[in-house]
mmCIF file of C-alpha atoms and ligand atoms in Angstrom:
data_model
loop_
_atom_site.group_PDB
_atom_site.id
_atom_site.type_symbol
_atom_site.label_atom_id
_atom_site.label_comp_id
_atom_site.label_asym_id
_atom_site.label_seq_id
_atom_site.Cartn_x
_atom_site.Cartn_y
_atom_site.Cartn_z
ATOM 1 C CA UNK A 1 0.000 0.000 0.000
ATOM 2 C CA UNK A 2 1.487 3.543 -1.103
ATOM 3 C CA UNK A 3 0.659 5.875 0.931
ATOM 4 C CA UNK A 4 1.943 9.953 0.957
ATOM 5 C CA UNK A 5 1.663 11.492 4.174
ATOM 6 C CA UNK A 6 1.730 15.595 3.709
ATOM 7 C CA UNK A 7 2.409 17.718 6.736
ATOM 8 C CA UNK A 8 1.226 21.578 6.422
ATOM 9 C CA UNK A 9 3.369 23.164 9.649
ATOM 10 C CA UNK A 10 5.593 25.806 8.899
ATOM 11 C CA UNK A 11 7.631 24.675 12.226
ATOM 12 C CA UNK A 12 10.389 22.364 11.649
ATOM 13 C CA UNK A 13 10.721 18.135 12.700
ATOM 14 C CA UNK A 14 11.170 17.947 16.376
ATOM 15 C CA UNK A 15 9.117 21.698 17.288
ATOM 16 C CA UNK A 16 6.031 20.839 14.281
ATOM 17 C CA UNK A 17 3.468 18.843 17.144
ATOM 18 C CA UNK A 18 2.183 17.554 14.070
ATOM 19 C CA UNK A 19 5.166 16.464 13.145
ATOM 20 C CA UNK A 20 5.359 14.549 16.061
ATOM 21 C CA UNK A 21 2.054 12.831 16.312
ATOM 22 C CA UNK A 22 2.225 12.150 12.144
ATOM 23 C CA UNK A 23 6.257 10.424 12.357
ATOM 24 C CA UNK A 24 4.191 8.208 15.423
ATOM 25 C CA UNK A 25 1.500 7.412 12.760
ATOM 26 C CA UNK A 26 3.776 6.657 9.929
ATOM 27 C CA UNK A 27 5.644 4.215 12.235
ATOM 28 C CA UNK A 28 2.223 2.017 12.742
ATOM 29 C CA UNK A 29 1.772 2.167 8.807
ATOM 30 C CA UNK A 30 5.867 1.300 8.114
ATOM 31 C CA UNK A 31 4.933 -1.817 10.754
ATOM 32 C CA UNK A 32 1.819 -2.589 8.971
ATOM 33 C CA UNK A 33 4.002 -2.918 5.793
ATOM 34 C CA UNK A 34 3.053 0.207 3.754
ATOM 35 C CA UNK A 35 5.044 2.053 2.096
ATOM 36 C CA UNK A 36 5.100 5.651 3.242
ATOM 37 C CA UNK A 37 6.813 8.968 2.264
ATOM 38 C CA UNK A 38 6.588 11.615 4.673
ATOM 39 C CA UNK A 39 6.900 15.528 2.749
ATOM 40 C CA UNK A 40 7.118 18.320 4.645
ATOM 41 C CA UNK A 41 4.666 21.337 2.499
ATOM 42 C CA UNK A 42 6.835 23.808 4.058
ATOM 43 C CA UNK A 43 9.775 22.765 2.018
ATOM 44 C CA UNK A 44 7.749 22.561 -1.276
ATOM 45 C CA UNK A 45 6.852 25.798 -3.504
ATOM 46 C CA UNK A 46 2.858 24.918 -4.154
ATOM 47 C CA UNK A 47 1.847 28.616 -5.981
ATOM 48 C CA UNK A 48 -1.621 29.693 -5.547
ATOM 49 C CA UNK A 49 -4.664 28.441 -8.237
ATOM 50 C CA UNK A 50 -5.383 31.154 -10.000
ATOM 51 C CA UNK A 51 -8.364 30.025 -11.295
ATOM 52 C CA UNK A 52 -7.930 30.001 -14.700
ATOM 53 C CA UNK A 53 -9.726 26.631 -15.579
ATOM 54 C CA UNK A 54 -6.751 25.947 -17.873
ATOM 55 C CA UNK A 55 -6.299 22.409 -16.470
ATOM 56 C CA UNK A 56 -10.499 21.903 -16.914
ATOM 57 C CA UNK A 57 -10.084 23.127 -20.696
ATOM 58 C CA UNK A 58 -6.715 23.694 -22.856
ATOM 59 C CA UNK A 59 -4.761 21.155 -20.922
ATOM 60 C CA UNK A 60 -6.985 18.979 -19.389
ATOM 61 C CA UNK A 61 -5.754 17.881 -15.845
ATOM 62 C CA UNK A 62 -2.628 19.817 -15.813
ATOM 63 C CA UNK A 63 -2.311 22.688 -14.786
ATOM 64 C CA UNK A 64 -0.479 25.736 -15.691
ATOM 65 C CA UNK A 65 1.681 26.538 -12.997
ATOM 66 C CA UNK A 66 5.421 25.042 -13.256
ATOM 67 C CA UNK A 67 6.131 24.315 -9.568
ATOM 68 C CA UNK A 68 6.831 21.305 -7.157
ATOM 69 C CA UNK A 69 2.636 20.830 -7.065
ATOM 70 C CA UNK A 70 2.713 19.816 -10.976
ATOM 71 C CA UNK A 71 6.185 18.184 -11.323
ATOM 72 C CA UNK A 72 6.076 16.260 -8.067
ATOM 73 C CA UNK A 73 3.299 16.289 -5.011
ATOM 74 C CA UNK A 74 0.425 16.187 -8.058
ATOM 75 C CA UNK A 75 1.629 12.739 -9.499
ATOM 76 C CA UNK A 76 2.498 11.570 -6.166
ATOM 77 C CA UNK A 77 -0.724 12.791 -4.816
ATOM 78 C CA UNK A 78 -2.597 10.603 -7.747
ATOM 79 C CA UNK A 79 -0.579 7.631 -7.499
ATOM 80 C CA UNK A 80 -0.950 6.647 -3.830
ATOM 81 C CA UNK A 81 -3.903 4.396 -2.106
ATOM 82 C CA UNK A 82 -3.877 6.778 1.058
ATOM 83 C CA UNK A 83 -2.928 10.518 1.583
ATOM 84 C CA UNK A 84 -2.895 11.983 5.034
ATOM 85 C CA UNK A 85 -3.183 15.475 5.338
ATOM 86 C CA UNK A 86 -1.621 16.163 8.942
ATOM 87 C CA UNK A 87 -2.148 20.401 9.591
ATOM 88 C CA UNK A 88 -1.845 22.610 12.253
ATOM 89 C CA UNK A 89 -5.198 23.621 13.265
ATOM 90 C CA UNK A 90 -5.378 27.423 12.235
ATOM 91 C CA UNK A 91 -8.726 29.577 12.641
ATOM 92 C CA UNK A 92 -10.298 26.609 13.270
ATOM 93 C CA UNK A 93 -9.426 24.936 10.369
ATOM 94 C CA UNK A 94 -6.262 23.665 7.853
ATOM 95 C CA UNK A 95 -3.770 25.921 7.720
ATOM 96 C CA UNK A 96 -3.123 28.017 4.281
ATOM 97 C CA UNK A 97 -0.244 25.966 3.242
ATOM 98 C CA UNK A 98 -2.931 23.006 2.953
ATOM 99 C CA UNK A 99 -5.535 24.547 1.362
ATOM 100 C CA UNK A 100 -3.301 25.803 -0.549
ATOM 101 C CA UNK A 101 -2.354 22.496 -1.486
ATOM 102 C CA UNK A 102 -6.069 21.394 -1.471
ATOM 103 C CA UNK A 103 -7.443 23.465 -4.280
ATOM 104 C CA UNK A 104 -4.238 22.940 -6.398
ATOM 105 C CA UNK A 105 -5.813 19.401 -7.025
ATOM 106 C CA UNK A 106 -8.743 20.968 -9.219
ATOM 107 C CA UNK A 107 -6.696 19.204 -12.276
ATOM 108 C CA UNK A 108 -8.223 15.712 -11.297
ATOM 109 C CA UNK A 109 -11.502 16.880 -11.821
ATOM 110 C CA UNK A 110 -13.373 17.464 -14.880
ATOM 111 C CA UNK A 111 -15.735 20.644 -14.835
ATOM 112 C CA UNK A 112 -19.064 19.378 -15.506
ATOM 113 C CA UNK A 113 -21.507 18.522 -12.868
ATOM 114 C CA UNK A 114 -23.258 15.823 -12.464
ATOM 115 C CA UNK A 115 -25.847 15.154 -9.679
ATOM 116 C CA UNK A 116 -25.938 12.092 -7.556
ATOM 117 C CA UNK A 117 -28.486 11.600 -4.173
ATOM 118 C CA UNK A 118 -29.189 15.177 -4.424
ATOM 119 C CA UNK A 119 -26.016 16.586 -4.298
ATOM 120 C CA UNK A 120 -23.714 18.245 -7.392
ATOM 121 C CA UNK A 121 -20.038 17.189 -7.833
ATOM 122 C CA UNK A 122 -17.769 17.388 -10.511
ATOM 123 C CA UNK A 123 -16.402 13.880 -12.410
ATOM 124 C CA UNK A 124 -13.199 12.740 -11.309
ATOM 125 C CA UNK A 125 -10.498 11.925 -14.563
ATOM 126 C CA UNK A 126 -9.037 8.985 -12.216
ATOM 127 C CA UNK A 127 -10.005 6.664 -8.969
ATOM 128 C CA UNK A 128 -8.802 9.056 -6.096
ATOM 129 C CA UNK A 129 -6.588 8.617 -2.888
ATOM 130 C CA UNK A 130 -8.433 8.008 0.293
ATOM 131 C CA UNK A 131 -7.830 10.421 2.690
ATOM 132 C CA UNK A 132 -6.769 10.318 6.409
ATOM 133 C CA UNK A 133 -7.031 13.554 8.235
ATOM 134 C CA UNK A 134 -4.864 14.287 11.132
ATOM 135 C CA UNK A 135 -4.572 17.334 13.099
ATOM 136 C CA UNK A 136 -3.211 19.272 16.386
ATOM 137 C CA UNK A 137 -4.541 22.095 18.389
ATOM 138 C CA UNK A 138 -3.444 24.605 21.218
ATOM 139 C CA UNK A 139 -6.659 24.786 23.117
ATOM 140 C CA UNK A 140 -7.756 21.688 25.072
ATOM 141 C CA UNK A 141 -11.236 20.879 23.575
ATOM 142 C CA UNK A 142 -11.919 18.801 21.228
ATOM 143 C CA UNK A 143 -14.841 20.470 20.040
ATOM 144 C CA UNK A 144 -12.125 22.631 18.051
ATOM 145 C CA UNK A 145 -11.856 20.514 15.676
ATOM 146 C CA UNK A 146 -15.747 20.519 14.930
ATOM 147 C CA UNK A 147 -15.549 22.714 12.317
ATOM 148 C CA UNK A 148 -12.372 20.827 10.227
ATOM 149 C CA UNK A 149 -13.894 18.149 10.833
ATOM 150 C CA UNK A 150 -17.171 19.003 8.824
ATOM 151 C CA UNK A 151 -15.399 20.816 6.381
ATOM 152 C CA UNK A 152 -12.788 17.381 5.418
ATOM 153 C CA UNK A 153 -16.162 15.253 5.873
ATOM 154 C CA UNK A 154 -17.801 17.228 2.902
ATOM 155 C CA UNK A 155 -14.616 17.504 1.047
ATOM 156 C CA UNK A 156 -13.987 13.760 0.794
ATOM 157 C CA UNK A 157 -17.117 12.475 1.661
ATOM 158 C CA UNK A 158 -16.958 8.422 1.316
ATOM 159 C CA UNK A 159 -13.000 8.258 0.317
ATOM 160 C CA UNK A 160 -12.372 9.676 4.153
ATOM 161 C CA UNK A 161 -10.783 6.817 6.097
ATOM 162 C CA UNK A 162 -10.417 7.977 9.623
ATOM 163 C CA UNK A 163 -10.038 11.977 11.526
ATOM 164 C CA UNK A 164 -7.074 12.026 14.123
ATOM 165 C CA UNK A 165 -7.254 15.236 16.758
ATOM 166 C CA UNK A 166 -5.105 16.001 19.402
ATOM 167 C CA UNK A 167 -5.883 19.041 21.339
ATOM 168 C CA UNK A 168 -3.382 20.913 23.594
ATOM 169 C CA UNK A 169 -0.829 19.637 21.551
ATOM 170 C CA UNK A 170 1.811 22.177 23.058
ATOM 171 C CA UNK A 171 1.981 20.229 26.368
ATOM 172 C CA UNK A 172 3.104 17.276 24.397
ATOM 173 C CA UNK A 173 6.402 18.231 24.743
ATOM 174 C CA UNK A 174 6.408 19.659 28.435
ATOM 175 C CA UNK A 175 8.141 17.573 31.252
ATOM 176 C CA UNK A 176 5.734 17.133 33.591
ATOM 177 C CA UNK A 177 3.494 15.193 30.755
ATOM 178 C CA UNK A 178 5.820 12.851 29.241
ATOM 179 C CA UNK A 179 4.471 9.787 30.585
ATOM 180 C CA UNK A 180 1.028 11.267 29.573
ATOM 181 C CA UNK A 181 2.462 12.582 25.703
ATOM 182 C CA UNK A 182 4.104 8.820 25.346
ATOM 183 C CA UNK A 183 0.794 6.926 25.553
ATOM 184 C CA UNK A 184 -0.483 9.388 23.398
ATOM 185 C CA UNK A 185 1.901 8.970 20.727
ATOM 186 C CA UNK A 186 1.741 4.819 21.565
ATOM 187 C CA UNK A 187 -1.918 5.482 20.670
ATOM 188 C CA UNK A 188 -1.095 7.599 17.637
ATOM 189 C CA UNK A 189 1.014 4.602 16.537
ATOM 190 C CA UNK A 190 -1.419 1.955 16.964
ATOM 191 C CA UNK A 191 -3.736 3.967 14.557
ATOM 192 C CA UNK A 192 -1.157 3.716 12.100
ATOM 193 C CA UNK A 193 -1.361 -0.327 12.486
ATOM 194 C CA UNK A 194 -4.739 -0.658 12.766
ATOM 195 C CA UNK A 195 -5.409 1.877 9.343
ATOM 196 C CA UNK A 196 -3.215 -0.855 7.389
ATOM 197 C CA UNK A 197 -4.708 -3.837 8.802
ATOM 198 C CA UNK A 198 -8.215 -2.611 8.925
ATOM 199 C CA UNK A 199 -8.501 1.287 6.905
ATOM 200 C CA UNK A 200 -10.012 2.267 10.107
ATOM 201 C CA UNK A 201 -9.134 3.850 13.803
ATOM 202 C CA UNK A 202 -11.024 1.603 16.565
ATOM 203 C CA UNK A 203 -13.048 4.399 19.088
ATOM 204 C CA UNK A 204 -10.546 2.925 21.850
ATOM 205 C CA UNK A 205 -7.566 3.982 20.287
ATOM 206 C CA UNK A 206 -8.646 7.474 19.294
ATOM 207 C CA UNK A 207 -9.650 7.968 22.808
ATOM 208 C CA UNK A 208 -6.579 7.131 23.870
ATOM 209 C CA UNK A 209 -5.115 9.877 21.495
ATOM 210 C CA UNK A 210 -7.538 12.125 22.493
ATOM 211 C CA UNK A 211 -7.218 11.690 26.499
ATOM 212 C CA UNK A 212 -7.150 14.987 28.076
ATOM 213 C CA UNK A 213 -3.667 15.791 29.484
ATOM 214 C CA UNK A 214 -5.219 17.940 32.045
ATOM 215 C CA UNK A 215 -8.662 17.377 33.218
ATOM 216 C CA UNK A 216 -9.639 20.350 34.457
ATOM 217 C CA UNK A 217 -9.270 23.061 31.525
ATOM 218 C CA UNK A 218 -9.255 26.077 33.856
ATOM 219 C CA UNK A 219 -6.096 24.912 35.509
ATOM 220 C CA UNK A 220 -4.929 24.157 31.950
ATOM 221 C CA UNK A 221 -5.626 27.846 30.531
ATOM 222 C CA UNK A 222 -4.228 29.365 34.452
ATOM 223 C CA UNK A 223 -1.068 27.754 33.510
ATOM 224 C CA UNK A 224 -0.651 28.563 29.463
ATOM 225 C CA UNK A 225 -1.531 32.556 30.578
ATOM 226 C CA UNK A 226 1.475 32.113 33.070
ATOM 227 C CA UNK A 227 3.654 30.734 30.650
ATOM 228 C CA UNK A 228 2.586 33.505 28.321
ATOM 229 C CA UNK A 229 3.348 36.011 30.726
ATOM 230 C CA UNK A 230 6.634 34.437 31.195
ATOM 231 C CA UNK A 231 7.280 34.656 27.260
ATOM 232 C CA UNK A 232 5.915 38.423 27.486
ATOM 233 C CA UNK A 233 8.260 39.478 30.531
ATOM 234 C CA UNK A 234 11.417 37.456 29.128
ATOM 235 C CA UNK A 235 11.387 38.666 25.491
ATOM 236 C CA UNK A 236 10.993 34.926 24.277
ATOM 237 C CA UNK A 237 9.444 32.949 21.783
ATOM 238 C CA UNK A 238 7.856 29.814 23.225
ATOM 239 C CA UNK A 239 10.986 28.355 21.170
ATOM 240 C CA UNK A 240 13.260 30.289 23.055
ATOM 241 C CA UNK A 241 11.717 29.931 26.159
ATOM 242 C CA UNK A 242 12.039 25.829 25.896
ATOM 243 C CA UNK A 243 15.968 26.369 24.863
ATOM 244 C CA UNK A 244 16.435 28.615 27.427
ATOM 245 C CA UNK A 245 14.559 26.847 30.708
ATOM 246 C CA UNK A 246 14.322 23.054 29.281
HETATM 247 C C1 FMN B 301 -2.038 31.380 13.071
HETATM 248 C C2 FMN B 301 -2.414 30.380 14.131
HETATM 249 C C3 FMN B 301 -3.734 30.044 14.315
HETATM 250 C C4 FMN B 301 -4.091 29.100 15.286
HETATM 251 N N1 FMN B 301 -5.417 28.777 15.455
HETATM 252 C C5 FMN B 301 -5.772 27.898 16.417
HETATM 253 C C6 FMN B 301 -7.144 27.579 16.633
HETATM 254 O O1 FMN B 301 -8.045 28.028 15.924
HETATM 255 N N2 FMN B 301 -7.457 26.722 17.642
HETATM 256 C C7 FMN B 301 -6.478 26.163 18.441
HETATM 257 O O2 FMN B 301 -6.821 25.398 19.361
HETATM 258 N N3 FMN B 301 -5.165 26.404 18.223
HETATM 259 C C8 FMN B 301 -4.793 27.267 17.241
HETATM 260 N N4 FMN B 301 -3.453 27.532 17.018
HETATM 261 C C9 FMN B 301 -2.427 26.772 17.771
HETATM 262 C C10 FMN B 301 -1.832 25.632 16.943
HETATM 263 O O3 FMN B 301 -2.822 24.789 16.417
HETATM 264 C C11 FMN B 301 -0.906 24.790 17.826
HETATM 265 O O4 FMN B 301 0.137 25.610 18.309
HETATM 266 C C12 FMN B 301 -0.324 23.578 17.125
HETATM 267 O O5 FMN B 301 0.298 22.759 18.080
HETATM 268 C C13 FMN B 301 0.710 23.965 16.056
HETATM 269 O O6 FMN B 301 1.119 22.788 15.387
HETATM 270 P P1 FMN B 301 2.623 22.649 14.796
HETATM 271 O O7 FMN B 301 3.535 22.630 15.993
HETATM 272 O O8 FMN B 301 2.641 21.346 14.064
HETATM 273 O O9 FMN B 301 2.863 23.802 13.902
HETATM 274 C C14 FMN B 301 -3.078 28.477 16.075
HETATM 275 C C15 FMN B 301 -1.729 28.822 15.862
HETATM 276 C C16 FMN B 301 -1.394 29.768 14.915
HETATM 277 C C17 FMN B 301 0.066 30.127 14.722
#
């Protein structure tokens, strides 16, 4: 099984959360026996669609932009069984850099509609990837993710696998959670296994993933505003801070 496993964060391996919880994925998958490349967005030039409808008429399903999208994530996009989308959440939602890389996949489509059960959608030119969806937040509900999650729902409808959401993602990499943050990313890796052996996420392993890592989310937001502060007063980046005080 081929799968390509995209990861939107502009942060790099080791500070990206997504990062994180994705490379604990992939290592299920790589046990499971697929075949997975890992690609960083960040590292890739993706331009913006400019909707010209070039790639739905002149040259049908390419389209006319000359970057890394058309000479490399495009065909490796179309050629793999399973594509996970890890992102940031940002506003609620992917970040730019994947909807960026979202609408730049207009070329597999062919413009005309057709209706089916009431609903319009344009005809695909090949059989798609599935799609796994995985994702990391700052705040500690996981009712942030309600809105992503009905937005990737509609977007791939039937050829989404399984949704992955880890919220307060940040304390992942705190100290006083590590025991917490390493059944988490245990979890993270069993989903991996079980999406190879299976193409599905069991409900006990994604509440494993999704376990609070502090129950009470007043204590967690008192001690995120004091570790703000702390930023504010030092002149540090969260980054900084972390080099700085461990
Ligand atoms: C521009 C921006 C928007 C964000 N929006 C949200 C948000 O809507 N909800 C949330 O819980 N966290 C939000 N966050 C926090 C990130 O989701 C969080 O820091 C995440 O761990 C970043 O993942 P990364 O380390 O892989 O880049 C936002 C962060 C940034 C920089």
């Amino acid at each position: 099984m081929k799968i390509l496993a995209l990861n939107s964060s502009p942060r790099a391996d080791g500070v990206s959360k997504t990062a994180i919880l994705l490379d604990a994925m992939v290592n299920g998958m790589r046990e499971g026996g697929a075949d997975v490349e890992i690609i960083p967005l960040r590292k890739k030039s993706v331009k913006n669609c400019i909707g010209c409808y070039t790639c739905w008429t002149k040259t049908p399903g390419t389209c006319v932009h000359n970057d890394d999208m058309t000479k490399e994530l495009f065909p490796k996009w179309l050629e793999s069984d399973i594509v996970v989308y890890a992102t940031p959440l940002y506003h609620y939602t992917v970040n730019a850099r994947m909807k960026v890389f979202i609408e730049r996949t207009l070329p597999a489509c062919e413009p005309f509609m057709n209706r089916v059960d009431g609903r319009t959608h344009h005809p695909i030119r090949q059989k798609l990837p599935k799609a796994v969806v995985l994702s990391v937040a700052g705040f500690p509900e996981s009712s942030v993710f309600s809105y992503l999650s009905s937005y990737v729902n509609m977007l791939f409808g039937k050829g989404l696998l399984a949704e992955i959401y880890r919220p307060a993602a940040e304390s992942l990499t705190l100290p006083p959670f590590q025991e917490k943050a390493q059944a988490i990313l245990d979890a993270t890796t069993q989903a991996g296994r079980e999406l190879i052996q299976s193409t599905k996420i069991s409900k006990e392993t994604i509440d494993k993933i999704t376990v609070p890592i502090i129950e009470d989310f007043d204590s967690f937001a008192t001690m995120a505003n004091s570790f703000w502060k702390t930023c504010i007063q030092e002149g540090l980046t969260p980054s900084e801070f972390q080099k700085k005080f461990g």
